[in-house]
Short mmCIF file of C-alpha atoms in Angstrom, two decimals:
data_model
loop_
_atom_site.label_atom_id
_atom_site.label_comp_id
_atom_site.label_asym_id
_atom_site.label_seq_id
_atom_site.Cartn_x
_atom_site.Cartn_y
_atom_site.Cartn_z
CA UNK A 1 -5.83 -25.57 -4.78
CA UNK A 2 -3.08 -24.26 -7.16
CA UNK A 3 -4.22 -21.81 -9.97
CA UNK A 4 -2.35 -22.26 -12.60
CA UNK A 5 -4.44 -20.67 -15.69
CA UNK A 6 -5.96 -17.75 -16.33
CA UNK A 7 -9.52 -19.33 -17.07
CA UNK A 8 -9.20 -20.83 -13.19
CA UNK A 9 -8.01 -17.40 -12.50
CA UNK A 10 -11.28 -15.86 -13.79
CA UNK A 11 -13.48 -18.64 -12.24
CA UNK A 12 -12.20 -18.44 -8.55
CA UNK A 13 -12.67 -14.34 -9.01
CA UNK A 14 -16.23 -14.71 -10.64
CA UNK A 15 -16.83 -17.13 -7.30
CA UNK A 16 -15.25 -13.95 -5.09
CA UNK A 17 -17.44 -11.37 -6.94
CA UNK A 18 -20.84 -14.21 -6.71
CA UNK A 19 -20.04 -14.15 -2.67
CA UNK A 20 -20.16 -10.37 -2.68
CA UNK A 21 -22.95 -9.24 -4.42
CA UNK A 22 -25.03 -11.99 -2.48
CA UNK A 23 -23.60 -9.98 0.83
CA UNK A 24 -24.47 -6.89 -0.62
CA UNK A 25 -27.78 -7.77 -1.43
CA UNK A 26 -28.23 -8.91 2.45
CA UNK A 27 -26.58 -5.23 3.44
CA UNK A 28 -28.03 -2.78 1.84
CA UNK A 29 -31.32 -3.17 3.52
CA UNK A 30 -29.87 -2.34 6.81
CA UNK A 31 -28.05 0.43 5.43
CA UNK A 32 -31.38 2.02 4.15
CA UNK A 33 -33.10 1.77 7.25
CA UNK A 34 -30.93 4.18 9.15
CA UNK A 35 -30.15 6.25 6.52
CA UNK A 36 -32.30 10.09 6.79
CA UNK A 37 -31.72 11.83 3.74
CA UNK A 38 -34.27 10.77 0.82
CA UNK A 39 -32.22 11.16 -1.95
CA UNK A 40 -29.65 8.58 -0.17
CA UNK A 41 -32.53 6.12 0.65
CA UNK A 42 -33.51 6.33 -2.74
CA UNK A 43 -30.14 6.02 -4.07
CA UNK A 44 -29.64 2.48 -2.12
CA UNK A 45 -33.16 1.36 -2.59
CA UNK A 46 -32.29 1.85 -6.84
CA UNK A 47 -29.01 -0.03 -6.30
CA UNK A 48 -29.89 -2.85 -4.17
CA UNK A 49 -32.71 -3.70 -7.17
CA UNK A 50 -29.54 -3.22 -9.39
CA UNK A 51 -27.54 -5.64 -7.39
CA UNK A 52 -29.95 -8.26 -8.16
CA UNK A 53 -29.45 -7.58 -11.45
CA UNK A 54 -25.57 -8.26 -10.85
CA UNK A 55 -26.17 -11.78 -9.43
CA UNK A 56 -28.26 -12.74 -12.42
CA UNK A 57 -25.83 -11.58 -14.51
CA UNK A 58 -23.06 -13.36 -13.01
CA UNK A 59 -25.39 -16.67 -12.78
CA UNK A 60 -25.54 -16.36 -16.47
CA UNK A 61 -21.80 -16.12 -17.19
CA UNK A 62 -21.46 -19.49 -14.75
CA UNK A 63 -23.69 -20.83 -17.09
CA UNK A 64 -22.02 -19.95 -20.22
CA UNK A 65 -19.35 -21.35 -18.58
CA UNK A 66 -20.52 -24.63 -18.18
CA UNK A 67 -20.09 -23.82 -14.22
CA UNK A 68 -22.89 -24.11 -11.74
CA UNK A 69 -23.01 -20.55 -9.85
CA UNK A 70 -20.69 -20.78 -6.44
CA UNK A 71 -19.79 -18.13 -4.17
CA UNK A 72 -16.39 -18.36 -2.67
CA UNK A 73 -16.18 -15.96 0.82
CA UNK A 74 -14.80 -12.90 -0.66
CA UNK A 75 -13.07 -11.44 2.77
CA UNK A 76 -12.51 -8.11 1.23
CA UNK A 77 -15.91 -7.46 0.98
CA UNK A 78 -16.57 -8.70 3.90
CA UNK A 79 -14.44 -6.71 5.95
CA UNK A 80 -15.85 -3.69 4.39
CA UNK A 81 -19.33 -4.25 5.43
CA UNK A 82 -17.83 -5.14 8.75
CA UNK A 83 -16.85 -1.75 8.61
CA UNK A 84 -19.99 -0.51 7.29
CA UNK A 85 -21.62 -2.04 10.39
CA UNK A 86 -19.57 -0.53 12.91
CA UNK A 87 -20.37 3.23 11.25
CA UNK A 88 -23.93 2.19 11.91
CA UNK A 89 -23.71 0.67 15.55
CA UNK A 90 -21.57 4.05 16.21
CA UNK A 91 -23.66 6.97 14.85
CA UNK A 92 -27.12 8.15 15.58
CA UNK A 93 -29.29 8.52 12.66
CA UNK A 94 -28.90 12.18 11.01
CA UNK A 95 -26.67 13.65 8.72
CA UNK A 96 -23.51 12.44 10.43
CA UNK A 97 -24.23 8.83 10.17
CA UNK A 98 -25.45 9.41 6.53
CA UNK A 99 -22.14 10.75 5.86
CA UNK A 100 -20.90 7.73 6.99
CA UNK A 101 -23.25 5.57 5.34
CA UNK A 102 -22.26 7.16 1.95
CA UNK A 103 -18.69 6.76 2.30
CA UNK A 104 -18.97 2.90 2.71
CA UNK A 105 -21.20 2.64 0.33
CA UNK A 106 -18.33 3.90 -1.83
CA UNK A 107 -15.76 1.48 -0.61
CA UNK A 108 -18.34 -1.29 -1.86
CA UNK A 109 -18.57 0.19 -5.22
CA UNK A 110 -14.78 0.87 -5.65
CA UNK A 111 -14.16 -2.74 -4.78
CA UNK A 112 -16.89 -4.34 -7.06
CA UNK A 113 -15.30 -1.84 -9.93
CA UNK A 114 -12.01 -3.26 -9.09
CA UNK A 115 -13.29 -6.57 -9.48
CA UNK A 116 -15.38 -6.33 -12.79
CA UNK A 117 -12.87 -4.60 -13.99
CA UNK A 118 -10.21 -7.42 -13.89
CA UNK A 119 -12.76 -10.12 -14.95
CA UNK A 120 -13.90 -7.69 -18.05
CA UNK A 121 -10.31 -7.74 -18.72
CA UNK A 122 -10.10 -11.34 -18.44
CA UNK A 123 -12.98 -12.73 -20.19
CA UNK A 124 -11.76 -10.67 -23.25
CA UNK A 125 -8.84 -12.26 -23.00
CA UNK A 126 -10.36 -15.63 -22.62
CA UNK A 127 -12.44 -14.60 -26.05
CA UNK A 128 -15.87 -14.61 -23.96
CA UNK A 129 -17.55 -11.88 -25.43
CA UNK A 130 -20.59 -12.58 -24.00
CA UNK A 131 -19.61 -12.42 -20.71
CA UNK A 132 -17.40 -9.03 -21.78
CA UNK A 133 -20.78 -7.81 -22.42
CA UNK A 134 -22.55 -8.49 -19.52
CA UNK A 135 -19.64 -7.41 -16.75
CA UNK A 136 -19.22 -4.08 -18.61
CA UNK A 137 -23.18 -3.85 -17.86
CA UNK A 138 -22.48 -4.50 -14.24
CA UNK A 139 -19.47 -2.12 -14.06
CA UNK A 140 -20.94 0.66 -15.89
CA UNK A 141 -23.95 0.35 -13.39
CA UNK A 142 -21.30 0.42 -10.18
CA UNK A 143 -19.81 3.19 -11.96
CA UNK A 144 -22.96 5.43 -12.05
CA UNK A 145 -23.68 4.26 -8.45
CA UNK A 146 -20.39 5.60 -6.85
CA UNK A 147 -20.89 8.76 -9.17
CA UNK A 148 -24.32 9.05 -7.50
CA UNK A 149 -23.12 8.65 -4.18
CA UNK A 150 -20.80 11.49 -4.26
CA UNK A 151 -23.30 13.54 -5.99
CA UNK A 152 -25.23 13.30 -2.68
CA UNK A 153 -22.54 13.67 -0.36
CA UNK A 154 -20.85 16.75 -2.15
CA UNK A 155 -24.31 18.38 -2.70
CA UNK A 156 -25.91 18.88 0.77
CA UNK A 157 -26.15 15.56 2.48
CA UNK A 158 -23.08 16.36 4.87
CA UNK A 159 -23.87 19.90 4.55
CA UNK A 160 -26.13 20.19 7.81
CA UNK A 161 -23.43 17.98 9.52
CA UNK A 162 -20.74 20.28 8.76
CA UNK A 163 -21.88 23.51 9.19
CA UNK A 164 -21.60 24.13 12.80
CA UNK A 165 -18.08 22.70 12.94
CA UNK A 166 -16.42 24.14 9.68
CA UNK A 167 -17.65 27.47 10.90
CA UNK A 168 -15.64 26.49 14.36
CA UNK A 169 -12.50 25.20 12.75
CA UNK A 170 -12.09 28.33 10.62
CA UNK A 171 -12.73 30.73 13.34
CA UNK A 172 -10.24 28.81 15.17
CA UNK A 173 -7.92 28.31 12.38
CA UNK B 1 -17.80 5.55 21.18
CA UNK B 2 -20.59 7.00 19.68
CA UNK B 3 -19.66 9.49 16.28
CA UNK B 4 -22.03 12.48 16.57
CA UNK B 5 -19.93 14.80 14.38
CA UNK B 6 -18.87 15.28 11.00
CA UNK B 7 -15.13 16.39 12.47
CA UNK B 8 -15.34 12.75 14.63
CA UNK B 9 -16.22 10.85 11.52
CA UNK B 10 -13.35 12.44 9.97
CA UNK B 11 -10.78 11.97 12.10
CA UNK B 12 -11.65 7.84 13.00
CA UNK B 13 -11.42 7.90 8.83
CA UNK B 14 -8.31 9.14 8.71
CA UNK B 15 -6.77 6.83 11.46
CA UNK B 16 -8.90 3.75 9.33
CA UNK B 17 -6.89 5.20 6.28
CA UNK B 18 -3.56 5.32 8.10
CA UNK B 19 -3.72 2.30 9.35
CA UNK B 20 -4.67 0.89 5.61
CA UNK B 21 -1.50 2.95 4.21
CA UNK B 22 0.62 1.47 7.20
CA UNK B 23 -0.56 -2.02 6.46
CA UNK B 24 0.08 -1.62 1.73
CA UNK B 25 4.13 -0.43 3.06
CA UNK B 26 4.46 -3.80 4.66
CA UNK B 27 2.54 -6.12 2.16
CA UNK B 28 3.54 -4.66 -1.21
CA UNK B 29 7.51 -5.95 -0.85
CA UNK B 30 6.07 -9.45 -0.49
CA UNK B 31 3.82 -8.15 -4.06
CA UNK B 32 7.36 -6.98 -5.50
CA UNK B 33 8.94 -10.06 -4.64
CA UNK B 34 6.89 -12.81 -6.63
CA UNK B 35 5.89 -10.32 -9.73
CA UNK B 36 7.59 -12.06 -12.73
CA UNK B 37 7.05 -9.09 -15.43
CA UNK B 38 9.43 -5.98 -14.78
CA UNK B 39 6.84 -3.56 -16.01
CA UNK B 40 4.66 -4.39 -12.73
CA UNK B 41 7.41 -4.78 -10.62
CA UNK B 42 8.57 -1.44 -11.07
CA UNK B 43 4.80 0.00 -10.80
CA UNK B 44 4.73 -1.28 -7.82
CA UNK B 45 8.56 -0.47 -6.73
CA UNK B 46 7.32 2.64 -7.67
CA UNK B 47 3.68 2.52 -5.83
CA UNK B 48 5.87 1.60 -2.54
CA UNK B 49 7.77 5.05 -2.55
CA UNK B 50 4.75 7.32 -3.24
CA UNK B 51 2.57 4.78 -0.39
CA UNK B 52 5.75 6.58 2.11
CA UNK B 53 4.60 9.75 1.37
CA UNK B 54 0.85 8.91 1.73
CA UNK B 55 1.40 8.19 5.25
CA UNK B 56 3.53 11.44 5.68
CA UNK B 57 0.42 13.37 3.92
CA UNK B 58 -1.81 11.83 7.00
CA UNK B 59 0.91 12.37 9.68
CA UNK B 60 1.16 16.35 8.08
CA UNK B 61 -2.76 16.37 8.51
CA UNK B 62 -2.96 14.85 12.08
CA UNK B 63 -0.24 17.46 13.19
CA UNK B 64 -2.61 20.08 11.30
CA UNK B 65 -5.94 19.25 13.62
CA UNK B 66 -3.53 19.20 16.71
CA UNK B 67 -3.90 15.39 17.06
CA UNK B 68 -1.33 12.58 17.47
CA UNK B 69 -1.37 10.16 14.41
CA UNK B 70 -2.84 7.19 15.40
CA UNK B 71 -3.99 4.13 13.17
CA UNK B 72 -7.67 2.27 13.48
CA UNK B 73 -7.86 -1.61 12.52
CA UNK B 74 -8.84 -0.99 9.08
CA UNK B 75 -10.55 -4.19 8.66
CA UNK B 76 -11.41 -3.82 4.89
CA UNK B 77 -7.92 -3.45 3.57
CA UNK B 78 -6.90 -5.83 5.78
CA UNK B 79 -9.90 -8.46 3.93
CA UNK B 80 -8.31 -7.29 0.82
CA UNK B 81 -4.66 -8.08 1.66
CA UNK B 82 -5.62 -11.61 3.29
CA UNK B 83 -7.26 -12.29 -0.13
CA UNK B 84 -3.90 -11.19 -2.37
CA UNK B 85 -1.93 -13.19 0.43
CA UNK B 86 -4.12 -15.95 -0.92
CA UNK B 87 -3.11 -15.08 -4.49
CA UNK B 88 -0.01 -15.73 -3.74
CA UNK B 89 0.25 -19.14 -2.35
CA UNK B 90 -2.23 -20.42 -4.70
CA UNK B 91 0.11 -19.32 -7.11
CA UNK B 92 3.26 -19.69 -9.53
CA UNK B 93 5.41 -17.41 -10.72
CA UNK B 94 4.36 -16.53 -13.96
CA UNK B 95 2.10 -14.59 -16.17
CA UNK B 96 -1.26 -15.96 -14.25
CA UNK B 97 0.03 -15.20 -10.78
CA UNK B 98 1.13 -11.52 -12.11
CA UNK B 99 -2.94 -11.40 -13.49
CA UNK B 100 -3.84 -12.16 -9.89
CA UNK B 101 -1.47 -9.19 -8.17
CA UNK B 102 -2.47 -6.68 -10.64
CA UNK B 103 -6.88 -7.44 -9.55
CA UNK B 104 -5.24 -7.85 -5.87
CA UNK B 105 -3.29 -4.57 -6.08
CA UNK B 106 -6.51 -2.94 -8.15
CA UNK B 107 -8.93 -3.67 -5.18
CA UNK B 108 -6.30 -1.66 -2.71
CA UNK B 109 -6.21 1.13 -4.77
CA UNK B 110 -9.85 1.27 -5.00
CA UNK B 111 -9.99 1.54 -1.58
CA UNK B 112 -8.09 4.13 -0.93
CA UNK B 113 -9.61 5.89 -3.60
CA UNK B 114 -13.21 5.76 -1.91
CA UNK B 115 -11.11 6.81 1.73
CA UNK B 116 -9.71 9.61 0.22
CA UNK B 117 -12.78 10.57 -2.05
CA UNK B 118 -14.91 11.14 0.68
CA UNK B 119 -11.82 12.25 2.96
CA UNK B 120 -11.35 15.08 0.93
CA UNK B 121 -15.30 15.98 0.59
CA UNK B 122 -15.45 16.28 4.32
CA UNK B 123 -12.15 18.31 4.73
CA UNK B 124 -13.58 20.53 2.28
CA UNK B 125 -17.11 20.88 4.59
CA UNK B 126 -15.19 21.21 7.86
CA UNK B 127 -12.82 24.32 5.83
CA UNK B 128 -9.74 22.37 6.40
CA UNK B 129 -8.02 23.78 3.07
CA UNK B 130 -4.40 22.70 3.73
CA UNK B 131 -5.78 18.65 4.18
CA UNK B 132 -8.12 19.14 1.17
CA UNK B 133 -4.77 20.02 -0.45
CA UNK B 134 -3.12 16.36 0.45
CA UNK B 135 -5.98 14.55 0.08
CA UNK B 136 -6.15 15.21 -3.57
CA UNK B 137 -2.56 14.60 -4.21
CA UNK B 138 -2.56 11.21 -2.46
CA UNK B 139 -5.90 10.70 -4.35
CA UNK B 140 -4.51 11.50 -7.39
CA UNK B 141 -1.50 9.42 -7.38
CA UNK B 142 -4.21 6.46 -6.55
CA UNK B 143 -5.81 7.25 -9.21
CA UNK B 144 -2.96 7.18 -11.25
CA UNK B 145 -1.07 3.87 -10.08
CA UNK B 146 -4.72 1.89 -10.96
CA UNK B 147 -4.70 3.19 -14.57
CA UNK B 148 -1.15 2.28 -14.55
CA UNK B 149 -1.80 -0.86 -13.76
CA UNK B 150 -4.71 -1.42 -15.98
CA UNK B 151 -2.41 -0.41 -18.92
CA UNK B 152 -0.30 -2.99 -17.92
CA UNK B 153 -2.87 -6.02 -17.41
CA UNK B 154 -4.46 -5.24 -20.81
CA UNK B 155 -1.05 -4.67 -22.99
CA UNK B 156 0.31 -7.53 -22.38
CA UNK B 157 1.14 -9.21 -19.04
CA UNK B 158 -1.97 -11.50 -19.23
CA UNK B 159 -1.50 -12.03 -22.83
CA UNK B 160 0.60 -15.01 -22.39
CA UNK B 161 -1.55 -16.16 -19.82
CA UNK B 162 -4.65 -16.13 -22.03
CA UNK B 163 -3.48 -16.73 -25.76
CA UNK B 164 -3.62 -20.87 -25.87
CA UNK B 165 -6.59 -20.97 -23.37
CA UNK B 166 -8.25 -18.20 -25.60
CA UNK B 167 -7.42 -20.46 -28.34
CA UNK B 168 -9.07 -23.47 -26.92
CA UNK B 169 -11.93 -21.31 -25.42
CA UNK B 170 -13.27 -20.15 -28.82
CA UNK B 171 -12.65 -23.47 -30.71
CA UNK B 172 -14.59 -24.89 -27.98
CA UNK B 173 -17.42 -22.14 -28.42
#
């Protein structure tokens, strides 16, 4: 199918963004099962309630729309959660794999912030303030997510992983 | 192969990341070649040079930990750049295809963004000063090229895309 507007544009990406939340909110559950740390658990088990925020939201811009709510497979997305399971069937659960967990976490807020952010662009554009409204809700909530995220990782999470070794590398630096 | 240390994680990220950088040198030429506005073309022109030196930044840190620089399938990037390569032939040449590039070329540099984001937290953890060093000016230059481009999807390359559907879209409200 040829796109030729920006409204079809905007449509096929909200269908893309539909397809990945939905994955997400399939993921995440593994994710918090082998993860250690509380404050990470925590962290998912607060965003994956979010994320079912995000596919209301998104079912209400379809709506709006006039559209009936259609996921389209979004293979970005997909191929990082691919990648997400791989870290998991790899590690051991401890601070390693959690270290792991947290940085795909991250790629699967950077790419929903990537994507709301085009759409918000978009539906302003498209004078759909309404919808404006509710994907700036959505990004501003991936936003504090990745922000979280590296919180934990910078502030202890990988610290027990690292210890040992950075103390090696430098004494063999 | 099991991952049981923070240094392991580290160094199967980096050759995930490598491979990623690898794979943006070949696909952003075929980006170049359909843009239609010269502002983006010459972000990404531009984008293509400094991607080089990304992957000379990763060979400079493989060399650095004594190891041979080697890439990893990166299967999210690679999601990403089957979904711009779907942009594309969907597409025209034109104002809405440029729309599409920009979110397409958005999502890559929000991926390497998280890579080098948590990259450079576990360089820091493992005392490698010298890659913390890199990290942060390929992360940096990410960071940059995505505002870039987000200056140039809001000022005016999707404006001609949007303004009669706009038009119709709020008449119709």
């Amino acid at each position: 199918m040829k796109v030729n507007s920006l409204k079809q544009l905007y449509v096929e990406e909200l269908k893309d963004v539909y397809d990945a939340e939905n994955q997400i909110v399939k993921a995440l559950p593994k994710l918090i099962k082998v993860a250690s740390t509380p404050k990470l658990r925590e962290a998912l088990e607060s965003h994956l309630e979010q994320t079912k925020g995000h596919v209301q939201r998104l079912e209400q811009i379809f709506e709006g729309l006039g559209e009936t709510a259609k996921a389209k497979k979004c293979d970005g997305l997909r191929g990082i959660l691919e990648e997400g399971e791989k870290v998991i069937s790899d590690g051991e659960k401890g601070p390693v794999l959690d270290a792991g967990l947290i940085a795909g976490a991250q790629r699967v807020e950077h790419y929903e912030m990537a994507a709301y952010g085009s759409l918000k662009t978009w539906a302003g554009q498209l004078g759909d303030d309404r919808a404006v409204r509710l994907l700036e809700e959505t990004l501003n909530e991936e936003k504090a997510a990745d922000k979280k995220l590296t919180e934990i990782a910078t502030s202890g999470v990988n610290a027990e992983a690292s210890h040992a070794e950075g103390k090696k590398m430098r004494a063999n630096a």
